[in-house]
Tab-separated table of C-alpha atoms in Angstrom:
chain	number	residue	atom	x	y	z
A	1	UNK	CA	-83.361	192.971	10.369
A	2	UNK	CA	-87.001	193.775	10.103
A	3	UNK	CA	-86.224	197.519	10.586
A	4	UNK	CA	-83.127	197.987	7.885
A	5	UNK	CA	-85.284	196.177	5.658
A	6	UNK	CA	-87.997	198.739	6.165
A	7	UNK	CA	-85.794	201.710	5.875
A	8	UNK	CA	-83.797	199.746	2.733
A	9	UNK	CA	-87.262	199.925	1.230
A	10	UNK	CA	-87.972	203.066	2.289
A	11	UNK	CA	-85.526	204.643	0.648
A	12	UNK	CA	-85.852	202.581	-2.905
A	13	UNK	CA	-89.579	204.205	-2.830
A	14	UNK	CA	-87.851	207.594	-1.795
A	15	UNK	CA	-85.706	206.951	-4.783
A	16	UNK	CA	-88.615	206.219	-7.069
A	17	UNK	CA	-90.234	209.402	-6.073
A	18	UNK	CA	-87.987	211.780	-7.328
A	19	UNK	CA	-87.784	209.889	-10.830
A	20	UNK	CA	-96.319	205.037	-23.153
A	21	UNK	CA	-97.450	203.830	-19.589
A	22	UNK	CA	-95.803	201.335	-17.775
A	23	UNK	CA	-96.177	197.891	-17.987
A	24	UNK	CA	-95.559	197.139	-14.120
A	25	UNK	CA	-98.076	200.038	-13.109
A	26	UNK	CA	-101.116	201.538	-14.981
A	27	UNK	CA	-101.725	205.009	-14.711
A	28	UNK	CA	-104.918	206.618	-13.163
A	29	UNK	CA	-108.448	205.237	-14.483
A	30	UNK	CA	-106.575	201.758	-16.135
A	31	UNK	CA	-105.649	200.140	-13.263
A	32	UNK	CA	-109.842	199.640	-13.224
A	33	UNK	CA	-110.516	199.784	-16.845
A	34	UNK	CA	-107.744	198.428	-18.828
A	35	UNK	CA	-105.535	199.888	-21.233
A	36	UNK	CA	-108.487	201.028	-23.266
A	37	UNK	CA	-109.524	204.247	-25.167
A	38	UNK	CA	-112.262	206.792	-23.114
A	39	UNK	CA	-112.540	210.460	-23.701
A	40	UNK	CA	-113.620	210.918	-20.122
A	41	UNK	CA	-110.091	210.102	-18.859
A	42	UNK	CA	-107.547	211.979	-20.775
A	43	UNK	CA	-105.202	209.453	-19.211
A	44	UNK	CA	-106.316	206.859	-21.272
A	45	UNK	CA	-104.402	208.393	-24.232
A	46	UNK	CA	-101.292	206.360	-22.984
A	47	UNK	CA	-103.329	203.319	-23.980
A	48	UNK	CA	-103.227	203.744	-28.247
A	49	UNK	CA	-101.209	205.897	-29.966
A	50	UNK	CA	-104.678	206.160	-31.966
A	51	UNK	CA	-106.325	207.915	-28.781
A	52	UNK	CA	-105.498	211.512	-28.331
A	53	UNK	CA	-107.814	212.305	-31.496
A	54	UNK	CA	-111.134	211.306	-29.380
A	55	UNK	CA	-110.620	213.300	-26.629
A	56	UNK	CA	-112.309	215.990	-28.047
A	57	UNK	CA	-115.945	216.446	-28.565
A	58	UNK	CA	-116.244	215.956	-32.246
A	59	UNK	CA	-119.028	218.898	-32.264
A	60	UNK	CA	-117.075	221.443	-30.373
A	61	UNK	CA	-113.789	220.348	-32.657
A	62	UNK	CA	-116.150	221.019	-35.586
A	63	UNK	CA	-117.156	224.449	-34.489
A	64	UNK	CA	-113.433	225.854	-33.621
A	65	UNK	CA	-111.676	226.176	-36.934
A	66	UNK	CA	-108.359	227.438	-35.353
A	67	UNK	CA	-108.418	224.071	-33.556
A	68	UNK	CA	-108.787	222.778	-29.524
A	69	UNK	CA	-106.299	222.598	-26.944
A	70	UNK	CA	-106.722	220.124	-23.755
A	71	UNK	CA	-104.722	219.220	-21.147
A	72	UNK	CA	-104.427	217.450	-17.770
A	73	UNK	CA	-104.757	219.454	-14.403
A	74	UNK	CA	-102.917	217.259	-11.512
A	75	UNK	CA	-102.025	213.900	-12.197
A	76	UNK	CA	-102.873	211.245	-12.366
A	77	UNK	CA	-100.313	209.080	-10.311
A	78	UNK	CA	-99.643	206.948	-7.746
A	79	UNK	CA	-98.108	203.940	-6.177
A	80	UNK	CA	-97.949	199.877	-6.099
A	81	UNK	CA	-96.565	196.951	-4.017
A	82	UNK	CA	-96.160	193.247	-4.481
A	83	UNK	CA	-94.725	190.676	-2.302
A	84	UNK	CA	-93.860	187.086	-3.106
A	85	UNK	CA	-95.671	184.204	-1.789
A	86	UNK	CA	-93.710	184.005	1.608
A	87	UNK	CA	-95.192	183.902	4.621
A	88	UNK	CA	-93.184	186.171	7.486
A	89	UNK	CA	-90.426	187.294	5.211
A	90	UNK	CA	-88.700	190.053	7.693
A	91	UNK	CA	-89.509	187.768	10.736
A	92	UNK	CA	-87.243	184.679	9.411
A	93	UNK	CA	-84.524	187.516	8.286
A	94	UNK	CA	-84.450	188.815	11.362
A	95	UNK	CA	-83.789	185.297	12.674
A	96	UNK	CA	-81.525	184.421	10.309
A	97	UNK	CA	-79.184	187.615	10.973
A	98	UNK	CA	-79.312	186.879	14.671
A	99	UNK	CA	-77.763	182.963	14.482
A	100	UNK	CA	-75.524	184.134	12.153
A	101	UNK	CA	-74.009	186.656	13.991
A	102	UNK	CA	-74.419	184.216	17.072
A	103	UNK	CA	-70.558	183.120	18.330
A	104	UNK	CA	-71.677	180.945	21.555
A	105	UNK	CA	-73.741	177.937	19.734
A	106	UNK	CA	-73.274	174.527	20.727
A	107	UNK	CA	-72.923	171.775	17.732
A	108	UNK	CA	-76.796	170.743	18.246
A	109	UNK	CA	-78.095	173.986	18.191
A	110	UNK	CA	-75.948	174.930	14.985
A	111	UNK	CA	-76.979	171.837	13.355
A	112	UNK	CA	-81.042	172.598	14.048
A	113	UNK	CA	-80.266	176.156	12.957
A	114	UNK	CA	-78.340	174.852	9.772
A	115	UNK	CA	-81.698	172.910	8.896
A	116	UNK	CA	-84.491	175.376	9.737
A	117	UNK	CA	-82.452	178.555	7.848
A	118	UNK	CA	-81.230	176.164	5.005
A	119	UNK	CA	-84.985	175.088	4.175
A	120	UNK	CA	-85.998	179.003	4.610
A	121	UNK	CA	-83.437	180.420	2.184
A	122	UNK	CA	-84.219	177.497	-0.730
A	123	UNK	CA	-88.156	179.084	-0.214
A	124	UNK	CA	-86.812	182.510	0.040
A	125	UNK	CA	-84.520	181.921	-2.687
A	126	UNK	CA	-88.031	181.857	-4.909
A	127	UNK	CA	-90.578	183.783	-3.344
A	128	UNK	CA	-88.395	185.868	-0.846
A	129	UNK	CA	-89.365	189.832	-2.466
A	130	UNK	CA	-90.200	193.040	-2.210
A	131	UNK	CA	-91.160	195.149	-5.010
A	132	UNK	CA	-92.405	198.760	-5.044
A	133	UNK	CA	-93.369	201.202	-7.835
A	134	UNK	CA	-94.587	204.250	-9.449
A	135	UNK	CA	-95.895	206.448	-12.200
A	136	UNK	CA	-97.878	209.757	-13.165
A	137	UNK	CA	-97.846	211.962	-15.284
A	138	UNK	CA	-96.123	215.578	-14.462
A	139	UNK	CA	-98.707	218.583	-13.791
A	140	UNK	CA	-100.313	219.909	-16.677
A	141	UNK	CA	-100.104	217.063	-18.878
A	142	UNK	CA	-100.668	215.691	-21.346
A	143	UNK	CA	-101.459	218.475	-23.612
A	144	UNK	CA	-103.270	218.152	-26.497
A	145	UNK	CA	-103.917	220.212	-29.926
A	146	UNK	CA	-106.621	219.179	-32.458
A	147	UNK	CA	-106.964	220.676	-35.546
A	148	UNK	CA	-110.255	220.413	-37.558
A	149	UNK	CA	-108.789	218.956	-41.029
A	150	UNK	CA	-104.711	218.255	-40.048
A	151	UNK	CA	-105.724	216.043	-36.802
A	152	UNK	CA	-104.363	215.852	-33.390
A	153	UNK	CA	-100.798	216.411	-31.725
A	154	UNK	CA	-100.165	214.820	-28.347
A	155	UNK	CA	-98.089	215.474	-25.950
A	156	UNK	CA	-96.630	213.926	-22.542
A	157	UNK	CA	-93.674	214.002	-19.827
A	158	UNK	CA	-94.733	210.791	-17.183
A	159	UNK	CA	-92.674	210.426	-14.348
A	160	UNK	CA	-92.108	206.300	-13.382
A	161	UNK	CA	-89.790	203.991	-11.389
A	162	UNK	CA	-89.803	200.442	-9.869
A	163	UNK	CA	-87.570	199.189	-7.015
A	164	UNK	CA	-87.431	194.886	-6.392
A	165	UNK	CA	-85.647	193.674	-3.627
A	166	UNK	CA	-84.973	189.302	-3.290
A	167	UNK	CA	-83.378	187.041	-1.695
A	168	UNK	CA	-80.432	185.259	-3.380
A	169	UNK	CA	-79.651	181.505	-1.529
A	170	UNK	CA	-76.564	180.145	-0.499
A	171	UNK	CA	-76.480	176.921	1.655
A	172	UNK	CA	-75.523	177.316	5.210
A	173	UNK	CA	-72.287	176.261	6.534
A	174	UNK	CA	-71.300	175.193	10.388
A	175	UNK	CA	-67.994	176.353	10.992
A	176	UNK	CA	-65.936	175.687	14.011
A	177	UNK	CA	-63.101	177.099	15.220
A	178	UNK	CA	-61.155	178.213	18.043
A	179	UNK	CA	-63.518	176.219	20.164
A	180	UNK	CA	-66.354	178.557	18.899
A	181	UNK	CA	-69.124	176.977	16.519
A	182	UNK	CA	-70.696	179.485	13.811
A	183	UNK	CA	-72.374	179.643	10.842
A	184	UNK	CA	-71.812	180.904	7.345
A	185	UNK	CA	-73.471	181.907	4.392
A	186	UNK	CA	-72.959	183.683	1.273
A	187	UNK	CA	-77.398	184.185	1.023
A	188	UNK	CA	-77.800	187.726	0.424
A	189	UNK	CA	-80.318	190.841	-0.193
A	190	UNK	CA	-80.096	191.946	-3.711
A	191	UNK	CA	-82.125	194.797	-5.396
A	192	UNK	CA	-82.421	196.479	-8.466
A	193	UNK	CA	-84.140	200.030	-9.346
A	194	UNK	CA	-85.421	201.460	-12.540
A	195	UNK	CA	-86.498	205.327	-13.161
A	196	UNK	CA	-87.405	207.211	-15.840
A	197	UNK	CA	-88.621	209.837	-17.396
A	198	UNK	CA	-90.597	209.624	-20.576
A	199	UNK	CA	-91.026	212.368	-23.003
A	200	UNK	CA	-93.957	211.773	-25.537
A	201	UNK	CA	-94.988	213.286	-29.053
A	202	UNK	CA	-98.072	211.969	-30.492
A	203	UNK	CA	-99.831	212.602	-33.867
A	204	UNK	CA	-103.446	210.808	-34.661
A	205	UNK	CA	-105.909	211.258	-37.810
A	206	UNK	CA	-109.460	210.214	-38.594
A	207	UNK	CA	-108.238	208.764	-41.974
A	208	UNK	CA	-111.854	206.983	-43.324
A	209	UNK	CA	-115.363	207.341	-42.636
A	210	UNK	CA	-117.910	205.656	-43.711
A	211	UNK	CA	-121.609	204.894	-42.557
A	212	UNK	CA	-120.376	201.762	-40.667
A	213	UNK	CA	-117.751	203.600	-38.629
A	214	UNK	CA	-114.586	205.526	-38.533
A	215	UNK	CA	-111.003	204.617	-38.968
A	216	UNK	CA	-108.381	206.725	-36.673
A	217	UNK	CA	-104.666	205.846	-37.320
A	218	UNK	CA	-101.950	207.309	-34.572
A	219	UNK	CA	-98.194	207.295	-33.841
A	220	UNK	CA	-96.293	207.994	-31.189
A	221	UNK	CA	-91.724	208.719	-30.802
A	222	UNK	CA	-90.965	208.071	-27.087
A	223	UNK	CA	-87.714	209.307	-25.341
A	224	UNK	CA	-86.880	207.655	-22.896
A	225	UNK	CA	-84.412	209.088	-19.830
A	226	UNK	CA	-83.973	205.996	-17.542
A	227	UNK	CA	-81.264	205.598	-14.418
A	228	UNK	CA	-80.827	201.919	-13.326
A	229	UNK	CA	-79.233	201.075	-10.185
A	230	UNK	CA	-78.523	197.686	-8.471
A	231	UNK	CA	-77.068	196.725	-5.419
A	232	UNK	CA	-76.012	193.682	-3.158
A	233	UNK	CA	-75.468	193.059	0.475
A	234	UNK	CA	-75.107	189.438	2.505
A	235	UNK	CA	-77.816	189.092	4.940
A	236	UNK	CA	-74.708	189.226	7.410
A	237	UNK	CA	-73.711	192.851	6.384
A	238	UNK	CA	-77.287	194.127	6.026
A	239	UNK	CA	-76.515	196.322	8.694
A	240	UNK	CA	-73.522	198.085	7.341
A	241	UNK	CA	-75.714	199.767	4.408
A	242	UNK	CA	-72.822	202.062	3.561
A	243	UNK	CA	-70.563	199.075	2.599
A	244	UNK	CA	-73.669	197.569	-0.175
A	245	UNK	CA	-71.679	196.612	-3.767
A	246	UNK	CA	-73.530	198.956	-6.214
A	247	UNK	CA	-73.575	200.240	-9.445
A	248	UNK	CA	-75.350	203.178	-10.900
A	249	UNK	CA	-75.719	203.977	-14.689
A	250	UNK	CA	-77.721	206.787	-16.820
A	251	UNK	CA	-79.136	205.377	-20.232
A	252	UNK	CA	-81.269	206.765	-23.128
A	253	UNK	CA	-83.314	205.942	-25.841
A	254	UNK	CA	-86.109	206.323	-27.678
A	255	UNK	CA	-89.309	203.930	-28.730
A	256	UNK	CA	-91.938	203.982	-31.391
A	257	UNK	CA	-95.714	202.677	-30.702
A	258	UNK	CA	-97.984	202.899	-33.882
A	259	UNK	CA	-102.190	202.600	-33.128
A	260	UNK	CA	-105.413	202.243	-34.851
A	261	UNK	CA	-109.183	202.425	-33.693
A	262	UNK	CA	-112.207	201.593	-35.406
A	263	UNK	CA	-115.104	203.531	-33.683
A	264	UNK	CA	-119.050	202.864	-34.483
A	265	UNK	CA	-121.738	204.896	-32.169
A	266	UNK	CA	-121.642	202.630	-29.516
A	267	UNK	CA	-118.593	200.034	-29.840
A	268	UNK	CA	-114.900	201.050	-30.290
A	269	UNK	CA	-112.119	198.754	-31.386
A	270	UNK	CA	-108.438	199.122	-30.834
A	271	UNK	CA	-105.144	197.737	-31.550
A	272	UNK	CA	-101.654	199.198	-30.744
A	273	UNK	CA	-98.065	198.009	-30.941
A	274	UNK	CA	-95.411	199.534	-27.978
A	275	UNK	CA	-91.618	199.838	-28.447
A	276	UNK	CA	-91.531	198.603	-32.158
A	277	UNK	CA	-87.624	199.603	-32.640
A	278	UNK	CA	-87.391	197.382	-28.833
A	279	UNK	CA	-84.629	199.960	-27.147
A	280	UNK	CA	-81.958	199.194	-25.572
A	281	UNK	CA	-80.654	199.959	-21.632
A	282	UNK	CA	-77.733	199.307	-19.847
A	283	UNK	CA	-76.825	198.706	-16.219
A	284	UNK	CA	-73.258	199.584	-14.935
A	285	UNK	CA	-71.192	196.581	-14.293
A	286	UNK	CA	-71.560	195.139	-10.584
A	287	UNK	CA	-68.989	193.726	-8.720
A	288	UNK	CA	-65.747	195.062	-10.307
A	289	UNK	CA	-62.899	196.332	-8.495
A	290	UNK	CA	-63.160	194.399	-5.651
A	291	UNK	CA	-59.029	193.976	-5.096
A	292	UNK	CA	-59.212	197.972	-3.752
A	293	UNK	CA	-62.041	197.019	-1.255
A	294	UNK	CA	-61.627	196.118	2.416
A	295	UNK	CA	-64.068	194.745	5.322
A	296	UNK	CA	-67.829	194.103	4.606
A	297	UNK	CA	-67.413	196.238	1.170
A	298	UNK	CA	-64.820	193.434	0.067
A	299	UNK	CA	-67.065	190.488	1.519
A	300	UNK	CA	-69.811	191.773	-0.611
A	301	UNK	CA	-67.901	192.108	-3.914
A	302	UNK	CA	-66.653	188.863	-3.882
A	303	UNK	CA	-70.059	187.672	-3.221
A	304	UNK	CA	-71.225	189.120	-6.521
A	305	UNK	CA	-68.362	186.624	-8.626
A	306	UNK	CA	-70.197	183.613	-6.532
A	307	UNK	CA	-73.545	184.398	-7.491
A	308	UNK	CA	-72.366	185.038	-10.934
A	309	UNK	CA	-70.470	181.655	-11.138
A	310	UNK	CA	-73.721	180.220	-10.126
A	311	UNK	CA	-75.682	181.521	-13.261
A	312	UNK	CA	-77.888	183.871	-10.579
A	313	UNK	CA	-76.315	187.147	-11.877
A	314	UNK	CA	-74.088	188.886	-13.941
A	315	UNK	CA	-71.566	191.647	-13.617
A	316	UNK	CA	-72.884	193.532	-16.692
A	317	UNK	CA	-76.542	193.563	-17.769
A	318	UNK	CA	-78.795	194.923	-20.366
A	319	UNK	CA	-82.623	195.724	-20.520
A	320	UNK	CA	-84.260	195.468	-23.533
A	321	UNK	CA	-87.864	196.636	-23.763
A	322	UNK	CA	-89.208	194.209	-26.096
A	323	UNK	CA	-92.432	195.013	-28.462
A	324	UNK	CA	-95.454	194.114	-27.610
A	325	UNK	CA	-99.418	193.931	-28.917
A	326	UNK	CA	-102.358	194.593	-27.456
A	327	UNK	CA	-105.945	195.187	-28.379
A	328	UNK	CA	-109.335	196.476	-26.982
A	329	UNK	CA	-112.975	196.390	-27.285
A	330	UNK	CA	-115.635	198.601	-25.469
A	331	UNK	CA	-119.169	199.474	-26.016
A	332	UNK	CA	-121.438	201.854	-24.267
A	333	UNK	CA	-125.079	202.258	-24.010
A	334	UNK	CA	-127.557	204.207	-21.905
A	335	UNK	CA	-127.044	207.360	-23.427
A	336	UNK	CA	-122.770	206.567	-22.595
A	337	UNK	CA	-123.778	206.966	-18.968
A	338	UNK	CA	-122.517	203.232	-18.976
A	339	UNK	CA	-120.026	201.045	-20.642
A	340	UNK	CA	-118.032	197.726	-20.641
A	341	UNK	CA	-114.555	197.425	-21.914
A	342	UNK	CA	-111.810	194.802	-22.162
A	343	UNK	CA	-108.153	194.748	-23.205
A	344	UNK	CA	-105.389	191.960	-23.648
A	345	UNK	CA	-101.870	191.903	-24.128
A	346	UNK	CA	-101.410	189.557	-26.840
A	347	UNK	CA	-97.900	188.480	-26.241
A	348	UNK	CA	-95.798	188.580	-22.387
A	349	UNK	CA	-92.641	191.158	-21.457
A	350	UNK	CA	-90.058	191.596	-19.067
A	351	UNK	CA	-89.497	194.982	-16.892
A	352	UNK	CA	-86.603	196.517	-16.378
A	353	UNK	CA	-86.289	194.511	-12.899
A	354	UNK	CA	-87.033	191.221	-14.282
A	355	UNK	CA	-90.503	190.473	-13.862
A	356	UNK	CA	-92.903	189.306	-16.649
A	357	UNK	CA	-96.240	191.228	-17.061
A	358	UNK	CA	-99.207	189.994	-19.559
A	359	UNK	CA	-102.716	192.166	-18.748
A	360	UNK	CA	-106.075	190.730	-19.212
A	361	UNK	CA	-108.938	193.724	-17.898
A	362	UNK	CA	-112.504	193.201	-18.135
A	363	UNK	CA	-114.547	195.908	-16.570
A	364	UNK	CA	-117.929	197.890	-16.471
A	365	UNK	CA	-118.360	201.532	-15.200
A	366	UNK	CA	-120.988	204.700	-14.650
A	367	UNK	CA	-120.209	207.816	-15.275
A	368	UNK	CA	-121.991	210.090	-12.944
A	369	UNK	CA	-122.371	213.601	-12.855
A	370	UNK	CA	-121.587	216.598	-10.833
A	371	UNK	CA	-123.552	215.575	-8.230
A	372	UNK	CA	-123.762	211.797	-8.381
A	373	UNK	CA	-119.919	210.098	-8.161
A	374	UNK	CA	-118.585	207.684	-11.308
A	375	UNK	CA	-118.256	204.216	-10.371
A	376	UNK	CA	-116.241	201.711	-12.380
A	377	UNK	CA	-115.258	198.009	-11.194
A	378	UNK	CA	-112.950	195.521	-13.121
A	379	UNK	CA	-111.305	192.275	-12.882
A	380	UNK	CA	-107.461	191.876	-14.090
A	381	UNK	CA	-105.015	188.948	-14.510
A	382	UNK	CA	-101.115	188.866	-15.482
A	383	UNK	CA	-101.256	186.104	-17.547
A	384	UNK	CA	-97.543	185.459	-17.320
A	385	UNK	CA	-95.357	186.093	-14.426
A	386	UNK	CA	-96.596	186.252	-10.912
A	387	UNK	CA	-100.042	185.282	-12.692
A	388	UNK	CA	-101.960	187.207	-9.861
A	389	UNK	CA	-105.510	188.225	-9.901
A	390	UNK	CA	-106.827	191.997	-8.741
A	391	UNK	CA	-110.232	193.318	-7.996
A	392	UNK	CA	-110.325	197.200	-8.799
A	393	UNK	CA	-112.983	199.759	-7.647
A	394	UNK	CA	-112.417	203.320	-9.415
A	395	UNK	CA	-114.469	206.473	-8.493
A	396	UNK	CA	-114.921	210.054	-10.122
A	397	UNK	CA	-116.109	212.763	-7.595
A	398	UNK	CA	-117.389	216.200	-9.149
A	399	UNK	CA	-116.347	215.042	-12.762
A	400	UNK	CA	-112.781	215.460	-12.344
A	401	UNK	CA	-111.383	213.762	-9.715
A	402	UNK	CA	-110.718	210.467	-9.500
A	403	UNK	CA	-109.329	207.966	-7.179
A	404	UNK	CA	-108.610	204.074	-8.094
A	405	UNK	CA	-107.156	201.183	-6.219
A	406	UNK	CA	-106.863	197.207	-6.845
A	407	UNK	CA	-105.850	194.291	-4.637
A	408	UNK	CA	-104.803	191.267	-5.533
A	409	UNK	CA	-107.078	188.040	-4.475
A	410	UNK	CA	-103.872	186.146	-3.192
A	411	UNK	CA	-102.912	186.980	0.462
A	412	UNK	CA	-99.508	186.274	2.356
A	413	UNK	CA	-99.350	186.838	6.451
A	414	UNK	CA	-97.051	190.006	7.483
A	415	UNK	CA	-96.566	190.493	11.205
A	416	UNK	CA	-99.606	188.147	11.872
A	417	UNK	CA	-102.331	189.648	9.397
A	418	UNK	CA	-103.250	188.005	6.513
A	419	UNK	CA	-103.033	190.567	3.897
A	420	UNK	CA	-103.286	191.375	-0.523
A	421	UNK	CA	-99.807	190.255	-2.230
A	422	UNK	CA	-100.042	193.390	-4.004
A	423	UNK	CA	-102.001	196.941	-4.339
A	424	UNK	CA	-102.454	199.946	-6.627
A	425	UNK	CA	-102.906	202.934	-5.768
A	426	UNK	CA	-103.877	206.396	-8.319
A	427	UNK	CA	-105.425	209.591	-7.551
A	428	UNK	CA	-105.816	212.415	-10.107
A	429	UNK	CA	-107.300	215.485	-11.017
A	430	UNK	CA	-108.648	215.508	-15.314
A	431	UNK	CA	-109.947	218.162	-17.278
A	432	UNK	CA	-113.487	216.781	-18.772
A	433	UNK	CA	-116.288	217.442	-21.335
């Protein structure tokens, strides 16, 4: 069991591979400093619509009447993981599959195996998971052009997907007959994936300055390419992955995110608003058909109609990307060689695989030089959801690449070893100034 689950996964991140920033996994230099505004990572333009227009040196834009281009190099991108709070997940599945598949067990040893697996599945039933995901941006972007009095176009193509893969409880029954004691279950692997690609256009303008500060005002039309998959197998058929009931469906839309910064020497302010129209996605319908099915392909298609009956799924589903609000605050000193920054999501929303995400970042980083690497190092919380707490480390070598990981502070025991619940992972190469 532990193996098909590993190639099961394997081939969801597969999936994900060839597929505004996501919610489930920030891109490059924000998994350490937040979703917040910094001309040194052209990335960060995916975190207010408001951005693109200060990622130009304001003397150099000055200076170039036919206007500035600027664009990415290689990346950023890169990869996450998150388990629930389960100790041993694979090891108990493997277990599971085994008794179930078991014909020779004597009454006792049924009944023992009814009790241990029954108390399993209720815990797996809530914590049993595996998610995986993805994001960069494709090479060469994002591209900017800034114009000296008509402001700044932006724009982006970001590559993303997210696989999740639970546990869905059934109680276990002890069934005898023929002389032969077995046991049966409806429990059963389910999964859904998300990918998309997201094509951006941008436009941002310094509309006010003043003595105090400077007003920039940006907006942003998303389109939105997204194919959504889910699939089902009982933990009895795991091993016949070619019988999994599955659906597959291609959906598009677009999304509008509005921005605004207010930006003083040292201390920038921000507010945005993502998906303001809040677009609409649909999945294919799972579980329909099922009277032309035969074998393990028909066991799991009925299956679907008894999880549905129980209120755990449904045959048809929708994903609506809901609007959300955020704001951010940052203030260097030191000549900008150092800076502290902090962004919240001001309200909690759902990904396309369920899960609720909320982002508190507080951080602090040094930029280096040529010779001497940047360092950055922040603290973030999803506030709703999983609720789970990171530490992230981000470094810039030779003022354009950079490499940034977090871990979570919770810990669950696979094969033994006590590791993070979840990781990010981005490495990318950014054009600087």
């Amino acid at each position: 069991m532990a193996r098909k689950l590993y190639l099961v996964l394997a081939f969801f991140y597969s999936a994900l591979c060839l597929s505004g920033q996501p919610v489930y996994h920030p891109i490059g230099s924000a998994s350490t400093l937040g979703s917040v505004t910094n001309s040194r990572f052209i990335s960060s333009s995916l975190s207010n619509p408001a951005s693109p227009f200060l990622m130009f040196d304001e003397n150099e834009s000055r200076d170039n009447p036919r206007g500035l281009f600027r664009f990415g190099i290689l990346g950023p991108g890169g990869f996450g993981a998150e388990v629930g709070q389960l100790d041993s997940l694979s090891d108990e599945l493997d277990g599971l599959e085994s008794v179930l598949n078991d014909t020779s067990l004597t009454s006792a040893e049924a009944a023992a195996a009814q009790t241990k697996y029954n108390v399993f599945l209720k815990n797996a039933g809530e914590q049993g998971y595996i998610k995986v995901s993805t994001a960069g941006y494709v090479p060469a972007f994002p591209i900017f052009y800034k114009h000296p009095k008509f402001g700044t176009l932006a724009f982006d193509l970001i590559l993303q997907g997210e696989g999740k893969m639970k546990v869905l409880d059934d109680d276990i029954d002890v069934v005898v007959s023929g002389g032969s004691t077995t046991l049966e279950t409806d429990s059963s692997v389910y999964s859904k994936t998300a990918l998309a690609a997201v094509f951006g256009v941008g436009y941002s303008k310094q509309v006010l300055r003043t003595r105090q500060g400077r007003l920039i005002l940006g907006s942003k039309f998303n389109l939105t390419r997204m194919k959504l998959e889910r699939s089902l197998s009982t933990i009895e058929n795991i091993d016949n992955d070619g019988q999994f009931e599955e659906s597959e469906a291609f959906s598009t839309n677009y999304s509008v995110d509005l921005g605004a910064i207010w930006l003083t020497q040292n201390v920038l302010y921000g507010a945005k608003v993502t998906n303001l129209n809040e677009p609409t996605y649909y999945y294919d319908t799972l579980g329909g058909g099922c009277a032309v099915k035969t074998g393990a392909a028909l066991t799991n298609c009925n299956t679907v109609a008894t999880f549905v009956s129980s209120n755990d799924l449904t045959h048809d589903e929708t994903y609506v990307a809901k609007r959300q609000f955020s704001i951010e605050a940052s203030s260097s000193f030191a000549n900008g060689l150092w800076s502290v920054q902090s962004s919240l999501d001001l309200n909690a929303v759902v990904d396309a695989v369920d899960d609720e995400y909320q982002w508190l970042v507080v951080s602090s980083s040094y930029y280096g030089d040529l010779l001497l690497p940047g360092f950055r190092a922040g603290y973030s919380r999803n506030l709703a959801g999983t609720q789970l707490d990171y530490i992230n480390l981000g470094f810039t070598f030779f003022d354009r690449a950079n490499l940034d990981f977090g871990w979570s502070l919770d810990t669950v025991k696979v094969d033994g070893k006590s590791l993070p619940r979840s990781l990010f992972v981005n490495l990318g190469i950014e054009s600087a100034f």
